[in-house]
Amino acid sequence: MSTPPIGQIDEIIHGRLRLGVMTYLAQAEAADFNELKTALEATQGNLSVHLRKLEEAGYVTIEKSFLDRKPLTRVRLSASGRAAFRRYVEAMAALLGKLDNEGGGAEG
């Protein structure tokens, strides 16, 4: 049995909510805060914390503005965030591919 590529899994992305944000943004050009909150079934506070962590890592950019006197927060993947997400997906595919190759898949 070979060693799994577990060290290649990005801990910043790997959290459930952060992975959801990255996946959503990889498919959409940008999303507003409430759109993400609804899509990910997250609370406002929880989503804020995770977005801040992604922003600090340089994976997303957050733009705050006003629309009809209401605050609007838009989130986008940065170039480095898109690259990090691609590496994350490749590492997970390699890790999970080892299950198939080594007969370790869940069989009933």
JSON list of C-alpha atoms in Angstrom, two decimals:
[
{"chain": "A", "resi": 1, "resn": "MET", "atom": "CA", "xyz": [0.00, 0.00, 0.00]},
{"chain": "A", "resi": 2, "resn": "SER", "atom": "CA", "xyz": [1.40, 3.39, -0.99]},
{"chain": "A", "resi": 3, "resn": "THR", "atom": "CA", "xyz": [1.25, 6.56, 1.05]},
{"chain": "A", "resi": 4, "resn": "PRO", "atom": "CA", "xyz": [-1.81, 8.71, 0.26]},
{"chain": "A", "resi": 5, "resn": "PRO", "atom": "CA", "xyz": [-1.19, 12.29, -0.90]},
{"chain": "A", "resi": 6, "resn": "ILE", "atom": "CA", "xyz": [-2.85, 13.62, 2.26]},
{"chain": "A", "resi": 7, "resn": "GLY", "atom": "CA", "xyz": [-0.19, 16.30, 2.69]},
{"chain": "A", "resi": 8, "resn": "GLN", "atom": "CA", "xyz": [-1.35, 17.92, -0.54]},
{"chain": "A", "resi": 9, "resn": "ILE", "atom": "CA", "xyz": [-4.84, 18.63, 0.81]},
{"chain": "A", "resi": 10, "resn": "ASP", "atom": "CA", "xyz": [-5.21, 22.38, 1.42]},
{"chain": "A", "resi": 11, "resn": "GLU", "atom": "CA", "xyz": [-6.52, 22.80, 4.97]},
{"chain": "A", "resi": 12, "resn": "ILE", "atom": "CA", "xyz": [-7.89, 26.25, 4.21]},
{"chain": "A", "resi": 13, "resn": "ILE", "atom": "CA", "xyz": [-10.16, 24.90, 1.49]},
{"chain": "A", "resi": 14, "resn": "HIS", "atom": "CA", "xyz": [-10.93, 21.55, 3.11]},
{"chain": "A", "resi": 15, "resn": "GLY", "atom": "CA", "xyz": [-13.42, 22.85, 5.69]},
{"chain": "A", "resi": 16, "resn": "ARG", "atom": "CA", "xyz": [-17.02, 22.05, 4.68]},
{"chain": "A", "resi": 17, "resn": "LEU", "atom": "CA", "xyz": [-18.23, 25.63, 4.33]},
{"chain": "A", "resi": 18, "resn": "ARG", "atom": "CA", "xyz": [-15.02, 26.94, 2.74]},
{"chain": "A", "resi": 19, "resn": "LEU", "atom": "CA", "xyz": [-15.11, 24.06, 0.25]},
{"chain": "A", "resi": 20, "resn": "GLY", "atom": "CA", "xyz": [-18.70, 25.02, -0.53]},
{"chain": "A", "resi": 21, "resn": "VAL", "atom": "CA", "xyz": [-17.71, 28.64, -1.13]},
{"chain": "A", "resi": 22, "resn": "MET", "atom": "CA", "xyz": [-14.82, 27.67, -3.38]},
{"chain": "A", "resi": 23, "resn": "THR", "atom": "CA", "xyz": [-16.94, 25.21, -5.36]},
{"chain": "A", "resi": 24, "resn": "TYR", "atom": "CA", "xyz": [-19.74, 27.73, -5.79]},
{"chain": "A", "resi": 25, "resn": "LEU", "atom": "CA", "xyz": [-17.38, 30.49, -6.89]},
{"chain": "A", "resi": 26, "resn": "ALA", "atom": "CA", "xyz": [-15.51, 28.18, -9.28]},
{"chain": "A", "resi": 27, "resn": "GLN", "atom": "CA", "xyz": [-18.78, 27.81, -11.16]},
{"chain": "A", "resi": 28, "resn": "ALA", "atom": "CA", "xyz": [-20.02, 31.40, -10.85]},
{"chain": "A", "resi": 29, "resn": "GLU", "atom": "CA", "xyz": [-18.05, 34.48, -11.81]},
{"chain": "A", "resi": 30, "resn": "ALA", "atom": "CA", "xyz": [-19.06, 36.15, -8.54]},
{"chain": "A", "resi": 31, "resn": "ALA", "atom": "CA", "xyz": [-21.69, 35.80, -5.85]},
{"chain": "A", "resi": 32, "resn": "ASP", "atom": "CA", "xyz": [-23.19, 38.15, -3.34]},
{"chain": "A", "resi": 33, "resn": "PHE", "atom": "CA", "xyz": [-23.15, 37.37, 0.35]},
{"chain": "A", "resi": 34, "resn": "ASN", "atom": "CA", "xyz": [-26.84, 36.50, 0.63]},
{"chain": "A", "resi": 35, "resn": "GLU", "atom": "CA", "xyz": [-26.64, 34.25, -2.44]},
{"chain": "A", "resi": 36, "resn": "LEU", "atom": "CA", "xyz": [-23.81, 32.29, -0.81]},
{"chain": "A", "resi": 37, "resn": "LYS", "atom": "CA", "xyz": [-25.57, 32.23, 2.54]},
{"chain": "A", "resi": 38, "resn": "THR", "atom": "CA", "xyz": [-28.69, 30.73, 0.97]},
{"chain": "A", "resi": 39, "resn": "ALA", "atom": "CA", "xyz": [-26.92, 28.30, -1.34]},
{"chain": "A", "resi": 40, "resn": "LEU", "atom": "CA", "xyz": [-24.68, 26.96, 1.44]},
{"chain": "A", "resi": 41, "resn": "GLU", "atom": "CA", "xyz": [-27.36, 27.04, 4.15]},
{"chain": "A", "resi": 42, "resn": "ALA", "atom": "CA", "xyz": [-25.01, 29.02, 6.37]},
{"chain": "A", "resi": 43, "resn": "THR", "atom": "CA", "xyz": [-25.60, 31.56, 9.07]},
{"chain": "A", "resi": 44, "resn": "GLN", "atom": "CA", "xyz": [-24.43, 35.10, 8.49]},
{"chain": "A", "resi": 45, "resn": "GLY", "atom": "CA", "xyz": [-21.79, 34.93, 11.22]},
{"chain": "A", "resi": 46, "resn": "ASN", "atom": "CA", "xyz": [-20.44, 31.55, 10.17]},
{"chain": "A", "resi": 47, "resn": "LEU", "atom": "CA", "xyz": [-20.17, 32.54, 6.52]},
{"chain": "A", "resi": 48, "resn": "SER", "atom": "CA", "xyz": [-18.45, 35.82, 7.46]},
{"chain": "A", "resi": 49, "resn": "VAL", "atom": "CA", "xyz": [-15.78, 33.98, 9.45]},
{"chain": "A", "resi": 50, "resn": "HIS", "atom": "CA", "xyz": [-15.05, 31.54, 6.64]},
{"chain": "A", "resi": 51, "resn": "LEU", "atom": "CA", "xyz": [-15.00, 34.23, 3.96]},
{"chain": "A", "resi": 52, "resn": "ARG", "atom": "CA", "xyz": [-12.51, 36.19, 6.05]},
{"chain": "A", "resi": 53, "resn": "LYS", "atom": "CA", "xyz": [-10.26, 33.13, 6.28]},
{"chain": "A", "resi": 54, "resn": "LEU", "atom": "CA", "xyz": [-10.41, 32.63, 2.50]},
{"chain": "A", "resi": 55, "resn": "GLU", "atom": "CA", "xyz": [-9.72, 36.33, 1.96]},
{"chain": "A", "resi": 56, "resn": "GLU", "atom": "CA", "xyz": [-6.72, 36.29, 4.33]},
{"chain": "A", "resi": 57, "resn": "ALA", "atom": "CA", "xyz": [-5.32, 33.34, 2.34]},
{"chain": "A", "resi": 58, "resn": "GLY", "atom": "CA", "xyz": [-5.72, 35.38, -0.85]},
{"chain": "A", "resi": 59, "resn": "TYR", "atom": "CA", "xyz": [-8.20, 32.89, -2.31]},
{"chain": "A", "resi": 60, "resn": "VAL", "atom": "CA", "xyz": [-11.14, 35.29, -2.64]},
{"chain": "A", "resi": 61, "resn": "THR", "atom": "CA", "xyz": [-11.63, 39.00, -3.05]},
{"chain": "A", "resi": 62, "resn": "ILE", "atom": "CA", "xyz": [-14.46, 40.75, -1.27]},
{"chain": "A", "resi": 63, "resn": "GLU", "atom": "CA", "xyz": [-15.96, 43.96, -2.59]},
{"chain": "A", "resi": 64, "resn": "LYS", "atom": "CA", "xyz": [-18.31, 45.99, -0.41]},
{"chain": "A", "resi": 65, "resn": "SER", "atom": "CA", "xyz": [-20.59, 48.61, -1.90]},
{"chain": "A", "resi": 66, "resn": "PHE", "atom": "CA", "xyz": [-24.14, 49.90, -1.69]},
{"chain": "A", "resi": 67, "resn": "LEU", "atom": "CA", "xyz": [-27.08, 49.20, -3.98]},
{"chain": "A", "resi": 68, "resn": "ASP", "atom": "CA", "xyz": [-30.18, 51.32, -3.42]},
{"chain": "A", "resi": 69, "resn": "ARG", "atom": "CA", "xyz": [-28.78, 52.31, -0.01]},
{"chain": "A", "resi": 70, "resn": "LYS", "atom": "CA", "xyz": [-28.40, 48.66, 1.03]},
{"chain": "A", "resi": 71, "resn": "PRO", "atom": "CA", "xyz": [-24.98, 47.14, 1.65]},
{"chain": "A", "resi": 72, "resn": "LEU", "atom": "CA", "xyz": [-23.84, 44.70, -1.02]},
{"chain": "A", "resi": 73, "resn": "THR", "atom": "CA", "xyz": [-20.97, 42.30, -0.52]},
{"chain": "A", "resi": 74, "resn": "ARG", "atom": "CA", "xyz": [-19.66, 40.54, -3.64]},
{"chain": "A", "resi": 75, "resn": "VAL", "atom": "CA", "xyz": [-17.20, 37.66, -3.47]},
{"chain": "A", "resi": 76, "resn": "ARG", "atom": "CA", "xyz": [-14.97, 36.40, -6.30]},
{"chain": "A", "resi": 77, "resn": "LEU", "atom": "CA", "xyz": [-12.26, 33.79, -6.62]},
{"chain": "A", "resi": 78, "resn": "SER", "atom": "CA", "xyz": [-8.85, 35.37, -7.06]},
{"chain": "A", "resi": 79, "resn": "ALA", "atom": "CA", "xyz": [-6.38, 33.95, -9.59]},
{"chain": "A", "resi": 80, "resn": "SER", "atom": "CA", "xyz": [-4.45, 32.31, -6.75]},
{"chain": "A", "resi": 81, "resn": "GLY", "atom": "CA", "xyz": [-7.71, 30.99, -5.29]},
{"chain": "A", "resi": 82, "resn": "ARG", "atom": "CA", "xyz": [-8.66, 29.41, -8.61]},
{"chain": "A", "resi": 83, "resn": "ALA", "atom": "CA", "xyz": [-5.19, 27.79, -8.83]},
{"chain": "A", "resi": 84, "resn": "ALA", "atom": "CA", "xyz": [-5.38, 26.58, -5.22]},
{"chain": "A", "resi": 85, "resn": "PHE", "atom": "CA", "xyz": [-8.83, 25.11, -5.83]},
{"chain": "A", "resi": 86, "resn": "ARG", "atom": "CA", "xyz": [-7.58, 23.30, -8.94]},
{"chain": "A", "resi": 87, "resn": "ARG", "atom": "CA", "xyz": [-4.68, 21.84, -6.91]},
{"chain": "A", "resi": 88, "resn": "TYR", "atom": "CA", "xyz": [-7.13, 20.84, -4.16]},
{"chain": "A", "resi": 89, "resn": "VAL", "atom": "CA", "xyz": [-9.42, 19.03, -6.61]},
{"chain": "A", "resi": 90, "resn": "GLU", "atom": "CA", "xyz": [-6.45, 17.25, -8.19]},
{"chain": "A", "resi": 91, "resn": "ALA", "atom": "CA", "xyz": [-5.13, 16.17, -4.77]},
{"chain": "A", "resi": 92, "resn": "MET", "atom": "CA", "xyz": [-8.56, 14.87, -3.72]},
{"chain": "A", "resi": 93, "resn": "ALA", "atom": "CA", "xyz": [-8.93, 13.01, -7.03]},
{"chain": "A", "resi": 94, "resn": "ALA", "atom": "CA", "xyz": [-5.51, 11.41, -6.50]},
{"chain": "A", "resi": 95, "resn": "LEU", "atom": "CA", "xyz": [-6.39, 10.49, -2.94]},
{"chain": "A", "resi": 96, "resn": "LEU", "atom": "CA", "xyz": [-9.76, 9.01, -3.85]},
{"chain": "A", "resi": 97, "resn": "GLY", "atom": "CA", "xyz": [-8.35, 7.34, -6.94]},
{"chain": "A", "resi": 98, "resn": "LYS", "atom": "CA", "xyz": [-6.08, 5.36, -4.65]},
{"chain": "A", "resi": 99, "resn": "LEU", "atom": "CA", "xyz": [-9.18, 3.79, -3.10]},
{"chain": "A", "resi": 100, "resn": "ASP", "atom": "CA", "xyz": [-10.26, 2.43, -6.47]},
{"chain": "A", "resi": 101, "resn": "ASN", "atom": "CA", "xyz": [-6.78, 1.31, -7.43]},
{"chain": "A", "resi": 102, "resn": "GLU", "atom": "CA", "xyz": [-6.08, -0.48, -4.15]},
{"chain": "A", "resi": 103, "resn": "GLY", "atom": "CA", "xyz": [-9.46, -2.12, -3.74]},
{"chain": "A", "resi": 104, "resn": "GLY", "atom": "CA", "xyz": [-10.29, 0.02, -0.71]},
{"chain": "A", "resi": 105, "resn": "GLY", "atom": "CA", "xyz": [-13.59, 1.28, -2.02]},
{"chain": "A", "resi": 106, "resn": "ALA", "atom": "CA", "xyz": [-16.74, 0.92, 0.05]},
{"chain": "A", "resi": 107, "resn": "GLU", "atom": "CA", "xyz": [-18.43, -2.21, -1.13]},
{"chain": "A", "resi": 108, "resn": "GLY", "atom": "CA", "xyz": [-21.52, -3.69, 0.39]}
]
